Short mmCIF file of C-alpha atoms in Angstrom, two decimals:
data_model
loop_
_atom_site.label_atom_id
_atom_site.label_comp_id
_atom_site.label_asym_id
_atom_site.label_seq_id
_atom_site.Cartn_x
_atom_site.Cartn_y
_atom_site.Cartn_z
CA MET A 3 20.57 4.30 1.68
CA ILE A 4 17.69 6.34 3.07
CA LEU A 5 16.06 9.14 1.09
CA GLU A 6 13.65 10.85 3.47
CA LEU A 7 12.07 13.91 1.84
CA SER A 8 8.68 13.95 3.56
CA SER A 9 6.87 16.95 4.96
CA ASN A 10 8.84 19.62 3.20
CA ASN A 11 7.57 22.22 0.80
CA LEU A 12 8.67 20.35 -2.32
CA SER A 13 6.55 20.74 -5.44
CA GLY A 14 6.43 19.63 -9.06
CA MET A 15 6.50 16.33 -10.91
CA VAL A 16 8.68 13.45 -9.75
CA GLN A 17 9.14 10.30 -11.80
CA LEU A 18 9.80 7.30 -9.58
CA ASP A 19 12.16 5.75 -12.10
CA MET A 20 14.64 8.59 -11.52
CA PHE A 21 15.59 6.73 -8.32
CA CYS A 22 16.44 3.54 -10.22
CA LYS A 23 20.14 4.38 -10.33
CA LEU A 24 20.34 4.43 -6.52
CA ASN A 25 21.14 0.73 -6.18
CA ASN A 26 21.44 0.84 -2.38
CA LEU A 27 18.20 2.71 -1.82
CA ALA A 28 16.23 0.94 0.92
CA LEU A 29 13.83 3.68 2.07
CA LEU A 30 12.12 6.26 -0.13
CA ASP A 31 9.73 8.73 1.50
CA LEU A 32 8.20 11.49 -0.62
CA SER A 33 5.06 11.91 1.51
CA HIS A 34 3.28 15.12 2.43
CA ASN A 35 4.75 17.51 -0.09
CA SER A 36 3.10 19.17 -3.07
CA LEU A 37 4.48 16.59 -5.48
CA SER A 38 2.85 14.65 -8.28
CA VAL A 39 4.62 11.31 -8.36
CA THR A 40 4.44 9.37 -11.62
CA MET A 41 6.22 6.71 -13.63
CA SER A 42 7.65 7.31 -17.07
CA ASN A 43 5.72 5.89 -20.00
CA SER A 44 7.98 2.85 -20.02
CA THR A 45 7.97 0.58 -16.97
CA THR A 46 10.94 -1.26 -18.45
CA ASN A 47 13.18 1.36 -16.86
CA PHE A 48 12.76 -0.58 -13.62
CA THR A 49 15.03 -3.46 -14.46
CA PRO A 50 16.07 -6.24 -12.08
CA GLY A 51 19.16 -4.16 -11.22
CA CYS A 52 17.06 -1.44 -9.63
CA PRO A 53 16.99 -1.06 -5.86
CA LYS A 54 15.03 -3.49 -3.75
CA LEU A 55 13.18 -1.08 -1.51
CA ARG A 56 12.26 -2.07 2.02
CA PHE A 57 10.16 1.01 2.73
CA LEU A 58 8.13 3.07 0.25
CA GLU A 59 6.15 5.98 1.61
CA CYS A 60 4.28 8.07 -0.95
CA SER A 61 1.34 9.39 1.01
CA SER A 62 -0.33 12.48 -0.48
CA CYS A 63 1.69 12.34 -3.71
CA ASN A 64 -1.19 12.60 -6.22
CA ILE A 65 -0.54 9.04 -7.46
CA THR A 66 -3.34 7.81 -9.74
CA GLU A 67 -2.47 4.10 -9.96
CA VAL A 68 -0.47 1.51 -8.07
CA PRO A 69 3.05 1.94 -9.47
CA ASP A 70 3.90 -0.96 -11.79
CA PHE A 71 7.52 -1.12 -10.60
CA LEU A 72 6.24 -2.54 -7.30
CA ARG A 73 5.87 -5.90 -9.06
CA ALA A 74 9.63 -6.41 -8.61
CA GLN A 75 9.68 -5.36 -4.94
CA ASP A 76 9.78 -8.71 -3.18
CA CYS A 77 11.59 -7.39 -0.06
CA LEU A 78 9.20 -4.53 0.69
CA GLN A 79 8.32 -4.31 4.38
CA LEU A 80 6.29 -1.09 4.45
CA LEU A 81 4.04 0.30 1.73
CA ASP A 82 2.17 3.56 2.23
CA LEU A 83 0.20 4.85 -0.75
CA SER A 84 -2.47 6.57 1.36
CA ASN A 85 -4.16 9.87 0.54
CA ASN A 86 -3.68 9.58 -3.20
CA ARG A 87 -6.05 9.37 -6.17
CA ILE A 88 -5.80 5.65 -6.89
CA GLN A 89 -9.11 4.40 -8.29
CA GLY A 90 -10.73 1.09 -9.12
CA GLU A 91 -9.63 -2.45 -8.51
CA VAL A 92 -6.37 -3.21 -6.77
CA PRO A 93 -4.27 -5.25 -9.22
CA ARG A 94 -4.00 -8.90 -8.18
CA TRP A 95 -0.20 -8.79 -8.30
CA VAL A 96 -0.19 -6.30 -5.40
CA GLN A 97 -0.65 -9.21 -3.00
CA ASP A 98 2.67 -10.65 -4.18
CA ILE A 99 4.61 -7.52 -3.18
CA GLY A 100 6.71 -8.51 -0.20
CA ARG A 101 4.49 -11.53 0.47
CA ASP A 102 6.94 -12.86 3.07
CA SER A 103 8.38 -9.56 4.32
CA SER A 104 5.63 -6.91 4.48
CA TYR A 105 4.32 -5.97 7.88
CA TYR A 106 2.68 -2.58 7.12
CA LEU A 107 0.16 -1.69 4.40
CA ASN A 108 -1.63 1.64 4.12
CA LEU A 109 -3.89 2.20 1.12
CA SER A 110 -6.40 4.41 2.96
CA HIS A 111 -8.03 7.53 1.52
CA ASN A 112 -8.10 6.46 -2.12
CA SER A 113 -11.00 5.29 -4.30
CA LEU A 114 -10.26 1.57 -4.36
CA THR A 115 -13.29 -0.59 -5.15
CA GLU A 116 -12.13 -4.21 -4.90
CA GLY A 117 -9.21 -6.59 -5.04
CA LEU A 118 -8.41 -6.94 -1.36
CA GLU A 119 -10.88 -9.66 -0.39
CA LEU A 120 -8.22 -12.01 0.94
CA LEU A 121 -5.11 -10.37 2.34
CA GLY A 122 -2.49 -13.07 1.73
CA TRP A 123 0.65 -11.54 3.20
CA LYS A 124 2.20 -13.84 5.82
CA ASN A 125 3.58 -11.25 8.26
CA LEU A 126 1.27 -8.29 7.76
CA GLN A 127 0.61 -6.69 11.15
CA TYR A 128 -0.84 -3.29 10.28
CA ILE A 129 -3.52 -2.91 7.60
CA ASP A 130 -5.15 0.43 6.89
CA ILE A 131 -7.62 0.36 4.02
CA HIS A 132 -10.23 2.74 5.44
CA SER A 133 -11.89 5.55 3.46
CA ASN A 134 -12.06 3.85 0.09
CA VAL A 135 -15.12 2.48 -1.71
CA LEU A 136 -14.28 -1.20 -1.18
CA GLN A 137 -17.33 -3.41 -1.76
CA GLY A 138 -18.38 -6.91 -0.79
CA PRO A 139 -17.39 -8.78 2.35
CA ILE A 140 -14.85 -7.53 4.88
CA PRO A 141 -11.36 -8.66 3.84
CA ILE A 142 -9.95 -11.54 5.86
CA PRO A 143 -6.56 -10.50 7.21
CA PRO A 144 -3.66 -12.89 7.86
CA LEU A 145 -3.18 -14.43 11.30
CA SER A 146 -0.31 -12.02 12.04
CA THR A 147 -2.59 -8.95 11.95
CA ILE A 148 -2.54 -6.71 15.02
CA VAL A 149 -4.36 -3.64 13.60
CA LEU A 150 -7.10 -3.65 10.95
CA LEU A 151 -8.55 -0.28 9.97
CA ALA A 152 -11.21 -0.82 7.34
CA SER A 153 -14.07 1.58 8.08
CA ASP A 154 -15.72 4.01 5.68
CA ASN A 155 -16.07 1.56 2.80
CA ARG A 156 -19.10 -0.15 1.29
CA TYR A 157 -18.85 -3.60 2.85
CA THR A 158 -21.86 -5.86 2.95
CA GLY A 159 -22.64 -9.08 4.74
CA GLU A 160 -21.60 -10.30 8.12
CA ILE A 161 -18.39 -10.23 10.08
CA PRO A 162 -16.54 -13.42 9.08
CA LEU A 163 -16.29 -16.01 11.84
CA SER A 164 -12.65 -16.48 10.90
CA MET A 165 -11.96 -13.09 12.53
CA CYS A 166 -12.17 -14.96 15.84
CA ASP A 167 -9.10 -16.99 14.79
CA LEU A 168 -6.95 -13.85 14.68
CA THR A 169 -5.38 -14.19 18.13
CA SER A 170 -2.88 -11.36 17.53
CA LEU A 171 -5.61 -8.88 16.61
CA GLN A 172 -5.77 -5.96 19.06
CA ILE A 173 -7.52 -3.17 17.16
CA VAL A 174 -10.31 -3.51 14.61
CA ILE A 175 -12.18 -0.51 13.28
CA CYS A 176 -14.58 -1.68 10.64
CA GLN A 177 -18.04 -0.35 9.98
CA ILE A 178 -20.44 -2.20 7.73
CA THR A 179 -23.19 -0.19 6.10
CA HIS A 180 -26.35 -1.90 4.91
#
């Protein structure tokens, strides 16, 4: 099942767990509305019987933290949480979301500070983490990466030599400020 609600004039609060009853839901897109997407106070509402999403697009949804229900999303292929208000360190468990299936990750335009030093997804091809406040060395993407957008952060140090091993890499936009 596909629930594509992006780029409408929808407004108000939406709790992600309201979609839990849609067992066949594979794609959920709430992007580019005037919504505030939240979770209920109890993350236990997302039980193992909830849908295994393949695509989650919640760009510009006023999300303030990485939704906890993503821990159970091991089949996720595309995750877009860009243009939200997510702050601080990316939880370590995020790198287990769709570890073998994800090919697209967009966390750009948030206020993320750290937690993406080593991008461990096996099939990740598109990585957009630009316009955050990520600090430290440039993250080392997986060998499958084709596009890495990581500019407008607070990286320090040198470009890792291992970037030269990324034979699939076609586009890199990454500015380091000293």
